[in-house]
PDB file of C-alpha atoms in Angstrom:
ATOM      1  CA  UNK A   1      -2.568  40.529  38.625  1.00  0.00           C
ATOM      2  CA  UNK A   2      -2.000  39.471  34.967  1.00  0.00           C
ATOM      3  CA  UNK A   3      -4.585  37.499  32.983  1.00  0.00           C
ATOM      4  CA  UNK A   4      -3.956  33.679  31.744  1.00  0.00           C
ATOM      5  CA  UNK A   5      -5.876  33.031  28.745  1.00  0.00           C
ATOM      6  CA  UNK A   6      -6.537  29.167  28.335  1.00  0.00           C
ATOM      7  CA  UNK A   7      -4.983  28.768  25.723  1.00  0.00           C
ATOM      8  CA  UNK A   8      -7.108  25.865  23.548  1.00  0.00           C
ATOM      9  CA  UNK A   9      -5.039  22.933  21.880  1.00  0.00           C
ATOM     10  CA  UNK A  10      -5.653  21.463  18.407  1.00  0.00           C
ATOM     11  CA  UNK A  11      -5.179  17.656  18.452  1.00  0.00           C
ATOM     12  CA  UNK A  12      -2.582  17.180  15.896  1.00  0.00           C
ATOM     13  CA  UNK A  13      -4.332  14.457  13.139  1.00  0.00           C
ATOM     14  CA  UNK A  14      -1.624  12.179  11.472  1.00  0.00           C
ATOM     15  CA  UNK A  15      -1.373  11.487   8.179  1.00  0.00           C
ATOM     16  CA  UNK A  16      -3.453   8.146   8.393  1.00  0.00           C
ATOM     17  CA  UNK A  17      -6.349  10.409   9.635  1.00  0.00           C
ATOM     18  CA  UNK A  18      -6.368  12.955   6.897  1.00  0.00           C
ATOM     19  CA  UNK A  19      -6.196  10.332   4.469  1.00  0.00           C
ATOM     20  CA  UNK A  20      -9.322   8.325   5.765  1.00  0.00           C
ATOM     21  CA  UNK A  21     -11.195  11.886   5.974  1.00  0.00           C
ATOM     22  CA  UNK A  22     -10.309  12.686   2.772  1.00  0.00           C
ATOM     23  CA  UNK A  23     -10.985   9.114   1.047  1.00  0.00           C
ATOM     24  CA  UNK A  24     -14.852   9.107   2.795  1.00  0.00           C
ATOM     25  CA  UNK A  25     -15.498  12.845   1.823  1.00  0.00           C
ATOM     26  CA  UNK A  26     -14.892  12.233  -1.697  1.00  0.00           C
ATOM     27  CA  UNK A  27     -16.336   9.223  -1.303  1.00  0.00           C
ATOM     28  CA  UNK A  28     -20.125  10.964   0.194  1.00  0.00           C
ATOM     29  CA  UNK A  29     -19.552  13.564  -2.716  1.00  0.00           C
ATOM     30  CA  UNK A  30     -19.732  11.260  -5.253  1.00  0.00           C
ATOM     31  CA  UNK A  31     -21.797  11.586  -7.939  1.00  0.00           C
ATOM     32  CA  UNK A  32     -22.494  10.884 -11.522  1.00  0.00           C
ATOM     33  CA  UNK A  33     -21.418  14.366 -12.537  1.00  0.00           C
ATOM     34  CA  UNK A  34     -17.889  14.369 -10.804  1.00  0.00           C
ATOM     35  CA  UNK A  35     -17.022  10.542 -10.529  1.00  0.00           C
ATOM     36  CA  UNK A  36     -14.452  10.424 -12.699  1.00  0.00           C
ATOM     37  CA  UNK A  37     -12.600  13.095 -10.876  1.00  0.00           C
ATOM     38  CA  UNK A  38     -13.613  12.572  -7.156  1.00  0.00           C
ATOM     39  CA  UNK A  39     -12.561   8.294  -8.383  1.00  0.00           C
ATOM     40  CA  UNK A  40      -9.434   9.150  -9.905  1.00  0.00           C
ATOM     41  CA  UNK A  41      -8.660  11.683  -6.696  1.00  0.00           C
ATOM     42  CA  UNK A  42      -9.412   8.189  -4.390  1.00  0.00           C
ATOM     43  CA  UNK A  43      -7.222   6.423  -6.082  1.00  0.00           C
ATOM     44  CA  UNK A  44      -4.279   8.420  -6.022  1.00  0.00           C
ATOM     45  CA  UNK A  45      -4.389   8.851  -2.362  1.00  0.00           C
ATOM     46  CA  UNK A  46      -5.362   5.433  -1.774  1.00  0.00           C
ATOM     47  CA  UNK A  47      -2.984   3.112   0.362  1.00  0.00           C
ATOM     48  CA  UNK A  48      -2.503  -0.318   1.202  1.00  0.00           C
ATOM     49  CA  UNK A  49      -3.268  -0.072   4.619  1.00  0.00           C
ATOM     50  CA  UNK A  50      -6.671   1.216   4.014  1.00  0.00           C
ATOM     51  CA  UNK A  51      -8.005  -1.082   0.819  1.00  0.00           C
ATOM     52  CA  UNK A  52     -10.259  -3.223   3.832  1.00  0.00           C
ATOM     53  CA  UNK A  53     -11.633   0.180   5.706  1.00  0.00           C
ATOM     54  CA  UNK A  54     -12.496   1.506   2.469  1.00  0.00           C
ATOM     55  CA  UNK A  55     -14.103  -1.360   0.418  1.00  0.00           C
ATOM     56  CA  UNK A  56     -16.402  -2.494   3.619  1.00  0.00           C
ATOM     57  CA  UNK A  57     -17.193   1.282   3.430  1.00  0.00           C
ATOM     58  CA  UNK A  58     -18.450   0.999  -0.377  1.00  0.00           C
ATOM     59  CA  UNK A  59     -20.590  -2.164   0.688  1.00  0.00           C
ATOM     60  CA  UNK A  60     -22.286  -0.783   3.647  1.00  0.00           C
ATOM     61  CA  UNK A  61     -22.784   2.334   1.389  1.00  0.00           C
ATOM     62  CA  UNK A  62     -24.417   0.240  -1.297  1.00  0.00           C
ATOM     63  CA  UNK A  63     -26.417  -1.686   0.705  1.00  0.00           C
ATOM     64  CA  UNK A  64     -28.468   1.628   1.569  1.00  0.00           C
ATOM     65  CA  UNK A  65     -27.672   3.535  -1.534  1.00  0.00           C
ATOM     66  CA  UNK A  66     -29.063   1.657  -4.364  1.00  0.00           C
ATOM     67  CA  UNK A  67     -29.302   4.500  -6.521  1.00  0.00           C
ATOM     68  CA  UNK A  68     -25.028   4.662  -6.517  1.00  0.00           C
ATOM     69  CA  UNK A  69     -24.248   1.487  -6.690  1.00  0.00           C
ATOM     70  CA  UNK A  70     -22.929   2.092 -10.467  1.00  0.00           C
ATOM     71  CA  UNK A  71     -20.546   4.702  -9.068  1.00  0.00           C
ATOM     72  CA  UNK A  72     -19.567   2.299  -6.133  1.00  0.00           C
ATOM     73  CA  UNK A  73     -18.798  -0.479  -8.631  1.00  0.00           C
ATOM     74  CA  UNK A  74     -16.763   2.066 -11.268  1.00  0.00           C
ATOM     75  CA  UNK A  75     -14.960   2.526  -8.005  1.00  0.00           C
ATOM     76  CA  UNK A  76     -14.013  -0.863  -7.097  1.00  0.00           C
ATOM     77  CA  UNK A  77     -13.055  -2.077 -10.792  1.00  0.00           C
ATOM     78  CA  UNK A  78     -10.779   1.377 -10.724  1.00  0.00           C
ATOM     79  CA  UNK A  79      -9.025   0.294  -7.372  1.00  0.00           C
ATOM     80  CA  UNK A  80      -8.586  -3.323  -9.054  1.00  0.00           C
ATOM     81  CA  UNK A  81      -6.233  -1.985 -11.351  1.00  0.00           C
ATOM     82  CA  UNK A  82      -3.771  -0.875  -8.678  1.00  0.00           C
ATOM     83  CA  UNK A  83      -4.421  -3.411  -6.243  1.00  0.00           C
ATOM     84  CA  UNK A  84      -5.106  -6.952  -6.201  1.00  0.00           C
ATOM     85  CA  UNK A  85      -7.836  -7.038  -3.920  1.00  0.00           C
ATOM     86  CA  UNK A  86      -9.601  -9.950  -5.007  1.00  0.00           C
ATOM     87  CA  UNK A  87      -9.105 -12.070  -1.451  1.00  0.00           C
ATOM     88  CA  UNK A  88     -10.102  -9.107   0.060  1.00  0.00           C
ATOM     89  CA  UNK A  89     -13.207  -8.388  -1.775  1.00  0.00           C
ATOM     90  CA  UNK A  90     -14.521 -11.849  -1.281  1.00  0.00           C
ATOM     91  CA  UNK A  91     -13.977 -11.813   2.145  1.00  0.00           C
ATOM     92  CA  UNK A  92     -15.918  -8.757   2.789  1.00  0.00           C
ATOM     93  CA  UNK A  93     -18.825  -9.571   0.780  1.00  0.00           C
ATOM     94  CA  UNK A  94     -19.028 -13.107   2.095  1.00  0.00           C
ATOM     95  CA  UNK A  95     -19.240 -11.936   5.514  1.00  0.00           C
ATOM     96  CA  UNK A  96     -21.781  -9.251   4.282  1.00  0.00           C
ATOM     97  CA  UNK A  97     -23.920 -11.779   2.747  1.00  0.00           C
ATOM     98  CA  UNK A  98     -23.937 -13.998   5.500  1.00  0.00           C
ATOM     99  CA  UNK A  99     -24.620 -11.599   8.295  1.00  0.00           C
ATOM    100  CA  UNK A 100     -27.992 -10.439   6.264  1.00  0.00           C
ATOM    101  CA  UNK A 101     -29.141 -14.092   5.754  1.00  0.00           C
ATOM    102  CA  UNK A 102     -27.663 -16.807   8.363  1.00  0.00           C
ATOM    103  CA  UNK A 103     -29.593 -14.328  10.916  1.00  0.00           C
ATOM    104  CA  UNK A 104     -31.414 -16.620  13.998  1.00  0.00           C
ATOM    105  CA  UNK A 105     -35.031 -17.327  13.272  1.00  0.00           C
ATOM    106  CA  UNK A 106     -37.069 -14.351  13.515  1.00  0.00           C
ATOM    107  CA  UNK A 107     -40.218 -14.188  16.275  1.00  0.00           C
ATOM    108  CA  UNK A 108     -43.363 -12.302  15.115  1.00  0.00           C
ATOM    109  CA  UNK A 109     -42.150  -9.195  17.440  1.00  0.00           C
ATOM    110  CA  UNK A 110     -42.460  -5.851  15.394  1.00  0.00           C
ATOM    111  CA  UNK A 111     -38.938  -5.002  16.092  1.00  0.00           C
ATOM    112  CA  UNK A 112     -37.825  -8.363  14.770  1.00  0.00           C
ATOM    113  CA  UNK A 113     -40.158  -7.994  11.431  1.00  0.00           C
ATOM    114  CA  UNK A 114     -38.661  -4.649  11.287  1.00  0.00           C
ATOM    115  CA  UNK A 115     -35.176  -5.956  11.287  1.00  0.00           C
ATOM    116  CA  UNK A 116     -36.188  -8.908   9.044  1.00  0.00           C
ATOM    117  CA  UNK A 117     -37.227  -6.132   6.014  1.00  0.00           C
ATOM    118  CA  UNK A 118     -34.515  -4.203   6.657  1.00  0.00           C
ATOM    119  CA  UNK A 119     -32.174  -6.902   5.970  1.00  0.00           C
ATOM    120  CA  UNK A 120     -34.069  -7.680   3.138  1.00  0.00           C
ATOM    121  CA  UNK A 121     -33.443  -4.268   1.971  1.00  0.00           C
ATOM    122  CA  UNK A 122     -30.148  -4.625   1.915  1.00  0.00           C
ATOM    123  CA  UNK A 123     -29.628  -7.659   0.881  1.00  0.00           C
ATOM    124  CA  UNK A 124     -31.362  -6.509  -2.616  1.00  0.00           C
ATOM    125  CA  UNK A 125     -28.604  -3.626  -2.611  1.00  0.00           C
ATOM    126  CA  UNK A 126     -25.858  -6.291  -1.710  1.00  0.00           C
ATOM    127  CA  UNK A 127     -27.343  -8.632  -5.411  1.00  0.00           C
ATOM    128  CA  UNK A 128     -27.274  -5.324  -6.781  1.00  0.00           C
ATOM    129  CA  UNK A 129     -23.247  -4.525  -6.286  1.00  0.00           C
ATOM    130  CA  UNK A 130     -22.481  -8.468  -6.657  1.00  0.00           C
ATOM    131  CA  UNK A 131     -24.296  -8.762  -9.935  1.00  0.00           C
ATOM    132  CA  UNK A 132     -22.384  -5.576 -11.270  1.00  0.00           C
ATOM    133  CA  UNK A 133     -19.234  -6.715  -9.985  1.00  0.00           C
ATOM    134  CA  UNK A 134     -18.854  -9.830 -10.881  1.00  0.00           C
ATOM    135  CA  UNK A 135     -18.846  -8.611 -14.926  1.00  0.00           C
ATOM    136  CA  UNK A 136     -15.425  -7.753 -14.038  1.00  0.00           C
ATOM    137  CA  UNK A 137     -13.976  -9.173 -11.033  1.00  0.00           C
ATOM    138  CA  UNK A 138     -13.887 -13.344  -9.706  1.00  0.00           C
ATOM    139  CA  UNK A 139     -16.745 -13.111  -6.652  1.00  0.00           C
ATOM    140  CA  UNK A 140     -17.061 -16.327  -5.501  1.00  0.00           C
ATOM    141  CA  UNK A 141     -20.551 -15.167  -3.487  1.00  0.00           C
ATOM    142  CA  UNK A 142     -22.048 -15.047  -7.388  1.00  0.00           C
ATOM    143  CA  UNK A 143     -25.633 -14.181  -8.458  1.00  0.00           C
ATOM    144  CA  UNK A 144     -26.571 -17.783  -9.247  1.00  0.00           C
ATOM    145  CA  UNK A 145     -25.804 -18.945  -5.664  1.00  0.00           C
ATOM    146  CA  UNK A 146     -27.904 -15.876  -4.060  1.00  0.00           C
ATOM    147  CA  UNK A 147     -30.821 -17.096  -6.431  1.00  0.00           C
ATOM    148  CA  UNK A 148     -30.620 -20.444  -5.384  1.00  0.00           C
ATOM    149  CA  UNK A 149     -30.526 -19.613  -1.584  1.00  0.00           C
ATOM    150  CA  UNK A 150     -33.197 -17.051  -1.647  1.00  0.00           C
ATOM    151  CA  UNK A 151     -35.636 -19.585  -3.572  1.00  0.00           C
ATOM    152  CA  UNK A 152     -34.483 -22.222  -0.846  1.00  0.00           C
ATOM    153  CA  UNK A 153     -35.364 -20.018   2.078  1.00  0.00           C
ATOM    154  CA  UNK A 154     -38.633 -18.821   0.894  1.00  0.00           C
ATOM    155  CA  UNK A 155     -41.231 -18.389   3.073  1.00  0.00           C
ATOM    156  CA  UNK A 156     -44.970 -18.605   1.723  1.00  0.00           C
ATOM    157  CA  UNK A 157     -46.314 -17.511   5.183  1.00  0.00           C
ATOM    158  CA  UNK A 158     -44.928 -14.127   4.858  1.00  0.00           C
ATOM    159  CA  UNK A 159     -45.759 -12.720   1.801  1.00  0.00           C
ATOM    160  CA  UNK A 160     -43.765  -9.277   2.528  1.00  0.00           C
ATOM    161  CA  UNK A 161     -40.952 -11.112   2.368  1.00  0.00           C
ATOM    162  CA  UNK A 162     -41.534 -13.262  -0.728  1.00  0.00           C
ATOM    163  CA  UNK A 163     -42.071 -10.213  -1.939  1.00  0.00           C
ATOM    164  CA  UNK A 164     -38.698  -8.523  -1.117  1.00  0.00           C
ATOM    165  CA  UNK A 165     -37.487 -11.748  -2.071  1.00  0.00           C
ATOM    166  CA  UNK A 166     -38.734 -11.788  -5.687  1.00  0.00           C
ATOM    167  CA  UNK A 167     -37.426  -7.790  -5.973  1.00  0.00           C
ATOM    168  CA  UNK A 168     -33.843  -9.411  -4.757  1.00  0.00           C
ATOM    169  CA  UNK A 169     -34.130 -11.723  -8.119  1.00  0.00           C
ATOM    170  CA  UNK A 170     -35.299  -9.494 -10.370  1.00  0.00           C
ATOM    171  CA  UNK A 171     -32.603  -7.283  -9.883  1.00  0.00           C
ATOM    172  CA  UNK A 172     -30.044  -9.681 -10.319  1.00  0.00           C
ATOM    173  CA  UNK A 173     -31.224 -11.367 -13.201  1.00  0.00           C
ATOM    174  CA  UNK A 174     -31.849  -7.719 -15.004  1.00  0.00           C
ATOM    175  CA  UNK A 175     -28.135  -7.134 -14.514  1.00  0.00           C
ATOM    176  CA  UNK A 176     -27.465 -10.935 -15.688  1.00  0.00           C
ATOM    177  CA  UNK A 177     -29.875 -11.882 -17.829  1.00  0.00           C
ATOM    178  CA  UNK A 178     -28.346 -15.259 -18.751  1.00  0.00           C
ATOM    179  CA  UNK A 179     -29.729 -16.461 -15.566  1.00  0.00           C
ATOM    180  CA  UNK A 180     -33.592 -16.463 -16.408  1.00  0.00           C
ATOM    181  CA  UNK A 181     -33.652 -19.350 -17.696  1.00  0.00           C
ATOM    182  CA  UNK A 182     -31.760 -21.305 -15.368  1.00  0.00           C
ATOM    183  CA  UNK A 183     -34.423 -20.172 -12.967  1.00  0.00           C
ATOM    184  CA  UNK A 184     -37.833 -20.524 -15.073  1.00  0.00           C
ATOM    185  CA  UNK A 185     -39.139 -23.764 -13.318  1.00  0.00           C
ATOM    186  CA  UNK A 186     -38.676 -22.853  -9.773  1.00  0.00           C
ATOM    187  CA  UNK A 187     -40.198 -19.353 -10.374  1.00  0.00           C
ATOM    188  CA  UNK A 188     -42.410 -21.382 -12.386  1.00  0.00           C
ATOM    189  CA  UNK A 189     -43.540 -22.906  -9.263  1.00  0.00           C
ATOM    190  CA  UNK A 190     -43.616 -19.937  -6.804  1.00  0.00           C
ATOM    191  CA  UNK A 191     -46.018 -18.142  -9.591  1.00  0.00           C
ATOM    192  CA  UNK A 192     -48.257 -21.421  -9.319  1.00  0.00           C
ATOM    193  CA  UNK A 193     -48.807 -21.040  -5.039  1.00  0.00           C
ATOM    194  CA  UNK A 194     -51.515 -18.921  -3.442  1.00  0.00           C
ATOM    195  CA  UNK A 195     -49.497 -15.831  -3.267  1.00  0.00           C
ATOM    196  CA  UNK A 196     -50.582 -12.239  -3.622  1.00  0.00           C
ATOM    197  CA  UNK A 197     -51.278 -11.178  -7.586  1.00  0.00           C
ATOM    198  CA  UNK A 198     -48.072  -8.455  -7.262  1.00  0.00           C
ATOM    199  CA  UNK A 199     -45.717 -10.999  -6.779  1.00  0.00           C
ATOM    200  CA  UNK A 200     -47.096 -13.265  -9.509  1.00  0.00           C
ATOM    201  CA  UNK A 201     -46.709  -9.965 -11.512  1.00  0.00           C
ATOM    202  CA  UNK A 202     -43.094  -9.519 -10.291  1.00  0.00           C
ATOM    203  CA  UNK A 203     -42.258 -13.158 -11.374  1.00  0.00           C
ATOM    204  CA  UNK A 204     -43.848 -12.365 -14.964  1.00  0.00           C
ATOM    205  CA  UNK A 205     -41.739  -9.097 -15.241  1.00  0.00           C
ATOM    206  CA  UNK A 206     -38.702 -11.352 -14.680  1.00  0.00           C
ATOM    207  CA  UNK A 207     -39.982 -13.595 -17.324  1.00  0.00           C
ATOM    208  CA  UNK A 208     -39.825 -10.597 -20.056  1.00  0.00           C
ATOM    209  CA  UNK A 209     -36.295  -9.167 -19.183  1.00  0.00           C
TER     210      UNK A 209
END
């Protein structure tokens, strides 16, 4: 009796596929040392069809990459100068503000405080990415209107999050500095509560950028 061999079968990947793989692998190799090649190799592969899969993939990357957000954001301005993906940019980052910070009130459970920092977390990556993007592109979701709705929401009963809060601010203002002083009374005022002698620290820091 002969021998079958199974024979094993190689799912044929379309172009679409290889694309996508190729886009995110140059895009998790990035570094400072090689971004203007692995950038440069993005964008001449890039295509229509994938401008939304790959700029929610930047975001999502910068809001737990902090340290790469100045890659991610040479990335973006590079892709604006072969697509107009203004609209498009918006629209992502609008829905990825508003998911960290329109969540439902939070209980005192630990896996709710848990999720509460880590969106905190990232929402200092997300000022971060808008605060160095908006030097060169129209974001409508701009740093002054992430100040003002982070003082509004402030909670003095959790000083964790004030805390996270304040580092949120800081960030952005270091980035745009022209928006200390459009902020000095209401910081001003947070500095004056009973809060914890870091933050009031934090607050002066911002007041010497």
């Amino acid at each position: 009796m002969g021998i079958i061999k199974n024979k094993k079968f190689k799912r044929n990947e379309n172009n679409d596929t290889l694309i996508i793989k190729e886009i995110n692998s140059l895009l998790n190799k990035l570094t400072h040392d090689n971004k203007n090649n692995n950038i440069k190799q993005i964008i001449n592969i890039l295509q229509k069809p994938f401008l939304k899969y790959i700029i929610e993939n930047i975001i999502q990357k910068s809001l737990l990459h902090h340290i790469y957000i100045e890659l991610y954001v040479d990335l973006v301005n590079n892709i604006t100068t072969k697509f107009d993906i203004n609209l498009l940019l918006n629209n992502i980052l609008d829905k990825t503000y508003n998911s960290l910070v329109n969540e439902e009130n939070y209980d005192n459970t630990y896996d709710n405080l848990i999720k509460k920092n880590d969106n905190l977390d990232k929402l200092s990556g997300l000022c971060i990415l808008i605060s160095n993007l908006e030097k060169k592109n129209n974001i409508n979701n701009n740093s002054y209107n992430i100040i003002s709705n982070l003082i509004k929401n402030i909670d003095y009963n959790d000083n964790d999050n004030l805390y996270k809060i304040i580092i949120c601010i800081y960030n952005i203002i270091t980035i745009n500095k022209s928006l200390r002083d459009n902020f000095y009374d209401e910081l001003n005022d947070i500095k004056s509560n009973n809060i914890p002698p870091k933050i009031k620290f934090k607050i002066m820091d911002i007041y010497d950028i």
